[in-house]
DNA sequence: GGTAGATTTGACAAAATCCTTCAAAACAAA
DNA sequence: TTTGTTTTGAAGGATTTTGTCAAATCTACC
């Protein structure tokens, strides 16, 4: 149930790597990576894919973590958050079926 | 399972009102309302509230419709759409419980 | 305390996105 | 055709996002 940030911070600390190293791989300033790890900034899709590659974990898992973070952020502070998520789920299921 | 746009278009057409009338109530250009009804533009929170007021329907229902539209838009084209929505749901439930 | 490396913060700029207005085009009904 | 409605897209402004950089803060060790 970790956020994307928490996940990659743990991975990075397990390997005892400085922000600098991972940031260089992503080709961004370490300041941004610091903010991503602490949930202050959103990562881009491409950055998530590179992170999965770097840490050798399943891309899909990290994308789910990233996308769900964005969804949680979108409904934050809304009373109807849960309801909206459930309705969105139904809408997506319906669309899928239509194809 | 209608989108916000479809919902308010139906309401408006049932009452046989032109875009102009509703747009004036919202204090926006009718072009924008036209786009909102057809899902080309996102409505603002305030606009949704005014729309509920105008059509005398439950604000909460319209907010759920609006928010879920935004969520669907956010996960569109993602293979992991459904999974992400489900994980987001769990994250929201977890946060709620923590309070 | 002092030093070195790592991390965080915030100001700033560039780029991208969003929002609105407006006028013209398209459409519908008579 | 005329009138009223709706849709479209260009243009501009405003807002948000994205990144850079340097200074400040933190941490560990001597």
PDB file of C-alpha atoms (C1' of nucleotides) in Angstrom:
ATOM      1  CA  UNK A   1       0.000   0.000   0.000  1.00  0.00           C
ATOM      2  CA  UNK A   2       3.031   2.244  -0.328  1.00  0.00           C
ATOM      3  CA  UNK A   3       3.063   5.275  -2.524  1.00  0.00           C
ATOM      4  CA  UNK A   4       5.392   5.346  -5.488  1.00  0.00           C
ATOM      5  CA  UNK A   5       7.696   7.672  -3.581  1.00  0.00           C
ATOM      6  CA  UNK A   6       7.944   5.457  -0.541  1.00  0.00           C
ATOM      7  CA  UNK A   7       8.557   2.458  -2.742  1.00  0.00           C
ATOM      8  CA  UNK A   8      11.467   3.883  -4.658  1.00  0.00           C
ATOM      9  CA  UNK A   9      12.973   5.480  -1.595  1.00  0.00           C
ATOM     10  CA  UNK A  10      13.087   2.092   0.099  1.00  0.00           C
ATOM     11  CA  UNK A  11      14.594   0.507  -2.975  1.00  0.00           C
ATOM     12  CA  UNK A  12      17.210   3.197  -3.188  1.00  0.00           C
ATOM     13  CA  UNK A  13      18.103   3.061   0.485  1.00  0.00           C
ATOM     14  CA  UNK A  14      18.345  -0.707   0.406  1.00  0.00           C
ATOM     15  CA  UNK A  15      21.023  -0.345  -2.221  1.00  0.00           C
ATOM     16  CA  UNK A  16      22.572   2.560  -0.332  1.00  0.00           C
ATOM     17  CA  UNK A  17      22.576   4.778  -3.347  1.00  0.00           C
ATOM     18  CA  UNK A  18      22.528   8.585  -3.175  1.00  0.00           C
ATOM     19  CA  UNK A  19      19.767  10.514  -4.943  1.00  0.00           C
ATOM     20  CA  UNK A  20      22.437  11.689  -7.350  1.00  0.00           C
ATOM     21  CA  UNK A  21      22.936   8.265  -8.883  1.00  0.00           C
ATOM     22  CA  UNK A  22      19.275   7.527  -9.544  1.00  0.00           C
ATOM     23  CA  UNK A  23      18.609  11.079 -10.656  1.00  0.00           C
ATOM     24  CA  UNK A  24      21.432  10.824 -13.185  1.00  0.00           C
ATOM     25  CA  UNK A  25      19.885   7.672 -14.598  1.00  0.00           C
ATOM     26  CA  UNK A  26      16.578   9.478 -14.990  1.00  0.00           C
ATOM     27  CA  UNK A  27      18.388  12.515 -16.333  1.00  0.00           C
ATOM     28  CA  UNK A  28      16.841  14.930 -13.842  1.00  0.00           C
ATOM     29  CA  UNK A  29      18.120  17.060 -10.998  1.00  0.00           C
ATOM     30  CA  UNK A  30      18.373  15.266  -7.681  1.00  0.00           C
ATOM     31  CA  UNK A  31      16.112  17.910  -6.180  1.00  0.00           C
ATOM     32  CA  UNK A  32      13.253  16.631  -8.264  1.00  0.00           C
ATOM     33  CA  UNK A  33      13.866  13.040  -7.317  1.00  0.00           C
ATOM     34  CA  UNK A  34      13.920  14.084  -3.678  1.00  0.00           C
ATOM     35  CA  UNK A  35      10.543  15.689  -4.156  1.00  0.00           C
ATOM     36  CA  UNK A  36       9.144  12.699  -6.002  1.00  0.00           C
ATOM     37  CA  UNK A  37      10.236  10.365  -3.223  1.00  0.00           C
ATOM     38  CA  UNK A  38       8.464  12.530  -0.679  1.00  0.00           C
ATOM     39  CA  UNK A  39       5.341  12.930  -2.756  1.00  0.00           C
ATOM     40  CA  UNK A  40       5.808  16.622  -3.352  1.00  0.00           C
ATOM     41  CA  UNK A  41       6.088  16.187  -7.093  1.00  0.00           C
ATOM     42  CA  UNK A  42       4.479  13.878  -9.551  1.00  0.00           C
ATOM     43  CA  UNK A  43       6.697  11.651 -11.634  1.00  0.00           C
ATOM     44  CA  UNK A  44       6.135  11.436 -15.351  1.00  0.00           C
ATOM     45  CA  UNK A  45       5.147   8.193 -17.029  1.00  0.00           C
ATOM     46  CA  UNK A  46       8.580   7.941 -18.619  1.00  0.00           C
ATOM     47  CA  UNK A  47      10.316   8.445 -15.297  1.00  0.00           C
ATOM     48  CA  UNK A  48       8.281   5.652 -13.731  1.00  0.00           C
ATOM     49  CA  UNK A  49       9.256   3.310 -16.537  1.00  0.00           C
ATOM     50  CA  UNK A  50      12.911   4.195 -16.140  1.00  0.00           C
ATOM     51  CA  UNK A  51      12.685   3.682 -12.402  1.00  0.00           C
ATOM     52  CA  UNK A  52      11.289   0.188 -12.873  1.00  0.00           C
ATOM     53  CA  UNK A  53      14.099  -0.500 -15.274  1.00  0.00           C
ATOM     54  CA  UNK A  54      16.715   0.875 -12.917  1.00  0.00           C
ATOM     55  CA  UNK A  55      15.546  -1.101  -9.913  1.00  0.00           C
ATOM     56  CA  UNK A  56      14.701  -4.142 -12.011  1.00  0.00           C
ATOM     57  CA  UNK A  57      11.137  -4.454 -10.815  1.00  0.00           C
ATOM     58  CA  UNK A  58       7.950  -4.988 -12.769  1.00  0.00           C
ATOM     59  CA  UNK A  59       7.021  -1.940 -14.745  1.00  0.00           C
ATOM     60  CA  UNK A  60       3.333  -2.669 -14.351  1.00  0.00           C
ATOM     61  CA  UNK A  61       3.518  -2.710 -10.584  1.00  0.00           C
ATOM     62  CA  UNK A  62       5.188   0.655 -10.481  1.00  0.00           C
ATOM     63  CA  UNK A  63       2.752   2.122 -12.979  1.00  0.00           C
ATOM     64  CA  UNK A  64      -0.171   0.990 -10.843  1.00  0.00           C
ATOM     65  CA  UNK A  65       1.423   2.602  -7.823  1.00  0.00           C
ATOM     66  CA  UNK A  66       2.028   5.810  -9.741  1.00  0.00           C
ATOM     67  CA  UNK A  67      -1.420   6.006 -11.320  1.00  0.00           C
ATOM     68  CA  UNK A  68      -3.219   5.222  -8.095  1.00  0.00           C
ATOM     69  CA  UNK A  69      -1.260   7.963  -6.361  1.00  0.00           C
ATOM     70  CA  UNK A  70      -2.495  10.406  -8.947  1.00  0.00           C
ATOM     71  CA  UNK A  71      -6.061   9.225  -8.482  1.00  0.00           C
ATOM     72  CA  UNK A  72      -5.865   9.575  -4.733  1.00  0.00           C
ATOM     73  CA  UNK A  73      -4.509  13.063  -5.193  1.00  0.00           C
ATOM     74  CA  UNK A  74      -7.338  13.929  -7.550  1.00  0.00           C
ATOM     75  CA  UNK A  75     -10.074  12.961  -5.093  1.00  0.00           C
ATOM     76  CA  UNK A  76      -8.318  14.222  -1.991  1.00  0.00           C
ATOM     77  CA  UNK A  77     -10.488  16.382   0.250  1.00  0.00           C
ATOM     78  CA  UNK A  78     -13.644  15.316  -1.552  1.00  0.00           C
ATOM     79  CA  UNK A  79     -16.420  13.879   0.563  1.00  0.00           C
ATOM     80  CA  UNK A  80     -17.500  11.762  -2.359  1.00  0.00           C
ATOM     81  CA  UNK A  81     -14.021  10.365  -3.005  1.00  0.00           C
ATOM     82  CA  UNK A  82     -14.863   6.701  -2.495  1.00  0.00           C
ATOM     83  CA  UNK A  83     -18.123   6.893  -4.350  1.00  0.00           C
ATOM     84  CA  UNK A  84     -16.463   8.624  -7.285  1.00  0.00           C
ATOM     85  CA  UNK A  85     -13.774   5.951  -7.470  1.00  0.00           C
ATOM     86  CA  UNK A  86     -16.399   3.242  -7.504  1.00  0.00           C
ATOM     87  CA  UNK A  87     -18.422   4.922 -10.204  1.00  0.00           C
ATOM     88  CA  UNK A  88     -15.255   5.497 -12.235  1.00  0.00           C
ATOM     89  CA  UNK A  89     -14.531   1.798 -11.955  1.00  0.00           C
ATOM     90  CA  UNK A  90     -17.925   0.948 -13.350  1.00  0.00           C
ATOM     91  CA  UNK A  91     -17.507   3.411 -16.169  1.00  0.00           C
ATOM     92  CA  UNK A  92     -14.147   1.922 -17.112  1.00  0.00           C
ATOM     93  CA  UNK A  93     -15.564  -1.593 -17.005  1.00  0.00           C
ATOM     94  CA  UNK A  94     -18.420  -0.512 -19.202  1.00  0.00           C
ATOM     95  CA  UNK A  95     -16.154   1.157 -21.736  1.00  0.00           C
ATOM     96  CA  UNK A  96     -13.909  -1.883 -21.872  1.00  0.00           C
ATOM     97  CA  UNK A  97     -16.822  -4.162 -22.561  1.00  0.00           C
ATOM     98  CA  UNK A  98     -18.059  -1.946 -25.365  1.00  0.00           C
ATOM     99  CA  UNK A  99     -14.870  -2.439 -27.365  1.00  0.00           C
TER     100      UNK A  99
ATOM    101  CA  UNK B   1     -23.836   5.624 -15.890  1.00  0.00           C
ATOM    102  CA  UNK B   2     -24.024   8.879 -17.813  1.00  0.00           C
ATOM    103  CA  UNK B   3     -21.225  11.368 -17.862  1.00  0.00           C
ATOM    104  CA  UNK B   4     -21.800  14.778 -16.351  1.00  0.00           C
ATOM    105  CA  UNK B   5     -22.135  16.232 -19.830  1.00  0.00           C
ATOM    106  CA  UNK B   6     -24.759  13.764 -20.958  1.00  0.00           C
ATOM    107  CA  UNK B   7     -26.664  14.282 -17.729  1.00  0.00           C
ATOM    108  CA  UNK B   8     -26.944  18.027 -17.963  1.00  0.00           C
ATOM    109  CA  UNK B   9     -27.637  17.961 -21.678  1.00  0.00           C
ATOM    110  CA  UNK B  10     -30.619  15.709 -21.043  1.00  0.00           C
ATOM    111  CA  UNK B  11     -31.843  17.940 -18.245  1.00  0.00           C
ATOM    112  CA  UNK B  12     -31.499  20.998 -20.403  1.00  0.00           C
ATOM    113  CA  UNK B  13     -33.246  19.461 -23.393  1.00  0.00           C
ATOM    114  CA  UNK B  14     -36.058  18.162 -21.239  1.00  0.00           C
ATOM    115  CA  UNK B  15     -36.756  21.727 -20.254  1.00  0.00           C
ATOM    116  CA  UNK B  16     -36.191  22.913 -23.814  1.00  0.00           C
ATOM    117  CA  UNK B  17     -33.710  25.531 -22.772  1.00  0.00           C
ATOM    118  CA  UNK B  18     -30.996  26.906 -25.066  1.00  0.00           C
ATOM    119  CA  UNK B  19     -27.350  26.738 -24.011  1.00  0.00           C
ATOM    120  CA  UNK B  20     -27.523  30.497 -23.653  1.00  0.00           C
ATOM    121  CA  UNK B  21     -29.848  30.362 -20.684  1.00  0.00           C
ATOM    122  CA  UNK B  22     -27.855  27.865 -18.674  1.00  0.00           C
ATOM    123  CA  UNK B  23     -24.565  29.461 -19.657  1.00  0.00           C
ATOM    124  CA  UNK B  24     -25.827  32.827 -18.438  1.00  0.00           C
ATOM    125  CA  UNK B  25     -26.723  31.290 -15.093  1.00  0.00           C
ATOM    126  CA  UNK B  26     -23.218  29.877 -14.815  1.00  0.00           C
ATOM    127  CA  UNK B  27     -21.803  33.153 -16.103  1.00  0.00           C
ATOM    128  CA  UNK B  28     -19.776  31.522 -18.865  1.00  0.00           C
ATOM    129  CA  UNK B  29     -19.747  31.618 -22.657  1.00  0.00           C
ATOM    130  CA  UNK B  30     -22.186  29.213 -24.244  1.00  0.00           C
ATOM    131  CA  UNK B  31     -19.333  27.720 -26.269  1.00  0.00           C
ATOM    132  CA  UNK B  32     -17.827  26.425 -23.063  1.00  0.00           C
ATOM    133  CA  UNK B  33     -21.083  24.911 -21.900  1.00  0.00           C
ATOM    134  CA  UNK B  34     -21.435  23.238 -25.264  1.00  0.00           C
ATOM    135  CA  UNK B  35     -17.993  21.737 -24.827  1.00  0.00           C
ATOM    136  CA  UNK B  36     -18.728  20.651 -21.279  1.00  0.00           C
ATOM    137  CA  UNK B  37     -21.898  18.906 -22.390  1.00  0.00           C
ATOM    138  CA  UNK B  38     -19.986  17.009 -25.044  1.00  0.00           C
ATOM    139  CA  UNK B  39     -17.115  16.129 -22.739  1.00  0.00           C
ATOM    140  CA  UNK B  40     -14.574  18.259 -24.546  1.00  0.00           C
ATOM    141  CA  UNK B  41     -13.963  20.434 -21.563  1.00  0.00           C
ATOM    142  CA  UNK B  42     -13.868  19.853 -17.866  1.00  0.00           C
ATOM    143  CA  UNK B  43     -16.286  21.752 -15.674  1.00  0.00           C
ATOM    144  CA  UNK B  44     -15.029  23.427 -12.553  1.00  0.00           C
ATOM    145  CA  UNK B  45     -16.254  22.418  -9.122  1.00  0.00           C
ATOM    146  CA  UNK B  46     -18.158  25.677  -8.799  1.00  0.00           C
ATOM    147  CA  UNK B  47     -19.857  25.167 -12.125  1.00  0.00           C
ATOM    148  CA  UNK B  48     -21.020  21.725 -11.110  1.00  0.00           C
ATOM    149  CA  UNK B  49     -22.513  23.104  -7.924  1.00  0.00           C
ATOM    150  CA  UNK B  50     -24.325  25.823  -9.820  1.00  0.00           C
ATOM    151  CA  UNK B  51     -25.618  23.284 -12.312  1.00  0.00           C
ATOM    152  CA  UNK B  52     -27.099  21.180  -9.538  1.00  0.00           C
ATOM    153  CA  UNK B  53     -28.688  24.294  -8.150  1.00  0.00           C
ATOM    154  CA  UNK B  54     -30.050  25.331 -11.514  1.00  0.00           C
ATOM    155  CA  UNK B  55     -31.584  21.975 -12.338  1.00  0.00           C
ATOM    156  CA  UNK B  56     -32.615  21.383  -8.743  1.00  0.00           C
ATOM    157  CA  UNK B  57     -30.930  18.029  -8.424  1.00  0.00           C
ATOM    158  CA  UNK B  58     -28.727  16.663  -5.646  1.00  0.00           C
ATOM    159  CA  UNK B  59     -25.375  18.385  -5.615  1.00  0.00           C
ATOM    160  CA  UNK B  60     -23.677  15.255  -4.385  1.00  0.00           C
ATOM    161  CA  UNK B  61     -24.892  13.170  -7.294  1.00  0.00           C
ATOM    162  CA  UNK B  62     -23.591  15.640  -9.808  1.00  0.00           C
ATOM    163  CA  UNK B  63     -20.275  15.953  -8.004  1.00  0.00           C
ATOM    164  CA  UNK B  64     -19.831  12.189  -8.105  1.00  0.00           C
ATOM    165  CA  UNK B  65     -20.563  12.198 -11.807  1.00  0.00           C
ATOM    166  CA  UNK B  66     -18.100  15.017 -12.385  1.00  0.00           C
ATOM    167  CA  UNK B  67     -15.307  13.566 -10.258  1.00  0.00           C
ATOM    168  CA  UNK B  68     -15.663  10.096 -11.715  1.00  0.00           C
ATOM    169  CA  UNK B  69     -15.450  11.566 -15.204  1.00  0.00           C
ATOM    170  CA  UNK B  70     -12.167  13.164 -14.262  1.00  0.00           C
ATOM    171  CA  UNK B  71     -10.885   9.892 -12.872  1.00  0.00           C
ATOM    172  CA  UNK B  72     -11.859   7.996 -16.004  1.00  0.00           C
ATOM    173  CA  UNK B  73     -10.080  10.620 -18.065  1.00  0.00           C
ATOM    174  CA  UNK B  74      -6.988  10.287 -15.916  1.00  0.00           C
ATOM    175  CA  UNK B  75      -6.670   6.532 -16.436  1.00  0.00           C
ATOM    176  CA  UNK B  76      -7.779   6.521 -20.054  1.00  0.00           C
ATOM    177  CA  UNK B  77      -5.570   4.526 -22.382  1.00  0.00           C
ATOM    178  CA  UNK B  78      -3.794   2.858 -19.466  1.00  0.00           C
ATOM    179  CA  UNK B  79      -3.709  -0.911 -19.420  1.00  0.00           C
ATOM    180  CA  UNK B  80      -3.660  -0.826 -15.651  1.00  0.00           C
ATOM    181  CA  UNK B  81      -6.676   1.478 -15.377  1.00  0.00           C
ATOM    182  CA  UNK B  82      -8.901  -0.847 -13.410  1.00  0.00           C
ATOM    183  CA  UNK B  83      -6.147  -2.067 -11.147  1.00  0.00           C
ATOM    184  CA  UNK B  84      -5.096   1.501 -10.398  1.00  0.00           C
ATOM    185  CA  UNK B  85      -8.653   2.495  -9.505  1.00  0.00           C
ATOM    186  CA  UNK B  86      -8.926  -0.447  -7.148  1.00  0.00           C
ATOM    187  CA  UNK B  87      -5.638   0.330  -5.474  1.00  0.00           C
ATOM    188  CA  UNK B  88      -6.633   3.984  -5.182  1.00  0.00           C
ATOM    189  CA  UNK B  89      -9.812   2.876  -3.476  1.00  0.00           C
ATOM    190  CA  UNK B  90      -7.850   0.922  -0.919  1.00  0.00           C
ATOM    191  CA  UNK B  91      -5.526   3.814  -0.340  1.00  0.00           C
ATOM    192  CA  UNK B  92      -8.452   6.174   0.277  1.00  0.00           C
ATOM    193  CA  UNK B  93     -10.095   3.723   2.647  1.00  0.00           C
ATOM    194  CA  UNK B  94      -6.866   3.364   4.519  1.00  0.00           C
ATOM    195  CA  UNK B  95      -6.357   7.104   4.836  1.00  0.00           C
ATOM    196  CA  UNK B  96      -9.917   7.572   6.018  1.00  0.00           C
ATOM    197  CA  UNK B  97      -9.517   4.983   8.714  1.00  0.00           C
ATOM    198  CA  UNK B  98      -6.331   6.592   9.958  1.00  0.00           C
ATOM    199  CA  UNK B  99      -8.151   9.808  10.850  1.00  0.00           C
TER     200      UNK B  99
ATOM    201  C1'  DG C   1      33.442  22.139  17.040  1.00  0.00           C
ATOM    202  C1'  DG C   2      34.688  21.169  11.982  1.00  0.00           C
ATOM    203  C1'  DT C   3      34.370  18.788   7.628  1.00  0.00           C
ATOM    204  C1'  DA C   4      32.268  16.150   3.931  1.00  0.00           C
ATOM    205  C1'  DG C   5      28.604  14.142   1.701  1.00  0.00           C
ATOM    206  C1'  DA C   6      23.656  13.836   1.199  1.00  0.00           C
ATOM    207  C1'  DT C   7      19.292  15.863   1.219  1.00  0.00           C
ATOM    208  C1'  DT C   8      15.884  19.489   1.290  1.00  0.00           C
ATOM    209  C1'  DT C   9      14.138  23.993   0.308  1.00  0.00           C
ATOM    210  C1'  DG C  10      12.682  27.826  -2.236  1.00  0.00           C
ATOM    211  C1'  DA C  11      13.352  31.322  -5.905  1.00  0.00           C
ATOM    212  C1'  DC C  12      13.290  31.595 -10.587  1.00  0.00           C
ATOM    213  C1'  DA C  13      12.571  30.555 -15.628  1.00  0.00           C
ATOM    214  C1'  DA C  14      10.897  27.862 -19.447  1.00  0.00           C
ATOM    215  C1'  DA C  15       7.529  24.904 -21.249  1.00  0.00           C
ATOM    216  C1'  DA C  16       3.214  22.920 -21.383  1.00  0.00           C
ATOM    217  C1'  DT C  17      -1.519  22.959 -20.420  1.00  0.00           C
ATOM    218  C1'  DC C  18      -5.787  24.980 -19.478  1.00  0.00           C
ATOM    219  C1'  DC C  19      -9.336  28.459 -19.841  1.00  0.00           C
ATOM    220  C1'  DT C  20     -11.924  31.845 -22.017  1.00  0.00           C
ATOM    221  C1'  DT C  21     -13.448  34.843 -25.697  1.00  0.00           C
ATOM    222  C1'  DC C  22     -14.804  35.620 -30.107  1.00  0.00           C
ATOM    223  C1'  DA C  23     -16.397  35.172 -34.704  1.00  0.00           C
ATOM    224  C1'  DA C  24     -17.424  32.236 -38.288  1.00  0.00           C
ATOM    225  C1'  DA C  25     -19.342  27.875 -39.774  1.00  0.00           C
ATOM    226  C1'  DA C  26     -22.680  24.358 -39.413  1.00  0.00           C
ATOM    227  C1'  DC C  27     -27.103  22.841 -38.216  1.00  0.00           C
ATOM    228  C1'  DA C  28     -32.292  22.773 -37.531  1.00  0.00           C
ATOM    229  C1'  DA C  29     -36.906  24.370 -37.917  1.00  0.00           C
ATOM    230  C1'  DA C  30     -40.098  27.086 -40.083  1.00  0.00           C
TER     231       DA C  30
ATOM    232  C1'  DT D   1     -34.162  31.980 -47.007  1.00  0.00           C
ATOM    233  C1'  DT D   2     -34.490  33.606 -42.321  1.00  0.00           C
ATOM    234  C1'  DT D   3     -34.006  32.995 -37.466  1.00  0.00           C
ATOM    235  C1'  DG D   4     -32.218  30.907 -33.624  1.00  0.00           C
ATOM    236  C1'  DT D   5     -29.127  27.392 -31.804  1.00  0.00           C
ATOM    237  C1'  DT D   6     -25.019  24.879 -31.547  1.00  0.00           C
ATOM    238  C1'  DT D   7     -20.306  23.712 -32.777  1.00  0.00           C
ATOM    239  C1'  DT D   8     -15.666  24.692 -34.124  1.00  0.00           C
ATOM    240  C1'  DG D   9     -11.204  26.470 -33.999  1.00  0.00           C
ATOM    241  C1'  DA D  10      -7.918  30.363 -33.687  1.00  0.00           C
ATOM    242  C1'  DA D  11      -5.945  33.620 -30.557  1.00  0.00           C
ATOM    243  C1'  DG D  12      -4.566  35.216 -26.190  1.00  0.00           C
ATOM    244  C1'  DG D  13      -4.043  35.148 -21.364  1.00  0.00           C
ATOM    245  C1'  DA D  14      -3.650  32.806 -17.136  1.00  0.00           C
ATOM    246  C1'  DT D  15      -2.301  28.966 -14.609  1.00  0.00           C
ATOM    247  C1'  DT D  16       0.194  24.844 -13.729  1.00  0.00           C
ATOM    248  C1'  DT D  17       3.894  21.965 -14.376  1.00  0.00           C
ATOM    249  C1'  DT D  18       8.656  20.930 -14.909  1.00  0.00           C
ATOM    250  C1'  DG D  19      13.231  21.663 -14.258  1.00  0.00           C
ATOM    251  C1'  DT D  20      17.687  24.267 -12.708  1.00  0.00           C
ATOM    252  C1'  DC D  21      20.355  26.204  -9.403  1.00  0.00           C
ATOM    253  C1'  DA D  22      22.293  27.725  -5.158  1.00  0.00           C
ATOM    254  C1'  DA D  23      21.802  28.097  -0.420  1.00  0.00           C
ATOM    255  C1'  DA D  24      20.347  25.921   3.788  1.00  0.00           C
ATOM    256  C1'  DT D  25      19.841  21.911   6.519  1.00  0.00           C
ATOM    257  C1'  DC D  26      20.850  17.517   8.068  1.00  0.00           C
ATOM    258  C1'  DT D  27      23.922  13.439   9.341  1.00  0.00           C
ATOM    259  C1'  DA D  28      27.882  10.982  10.471  1.00  0.00           C
ATOM    260  C1'  DC D  29      32.344  10.929  11.600  1.00  0.00           C
ATOM    261  C1'  DC D  30      36.732  12.737  13.219  1.00  0.00           C
TER     262       DC D  30
END
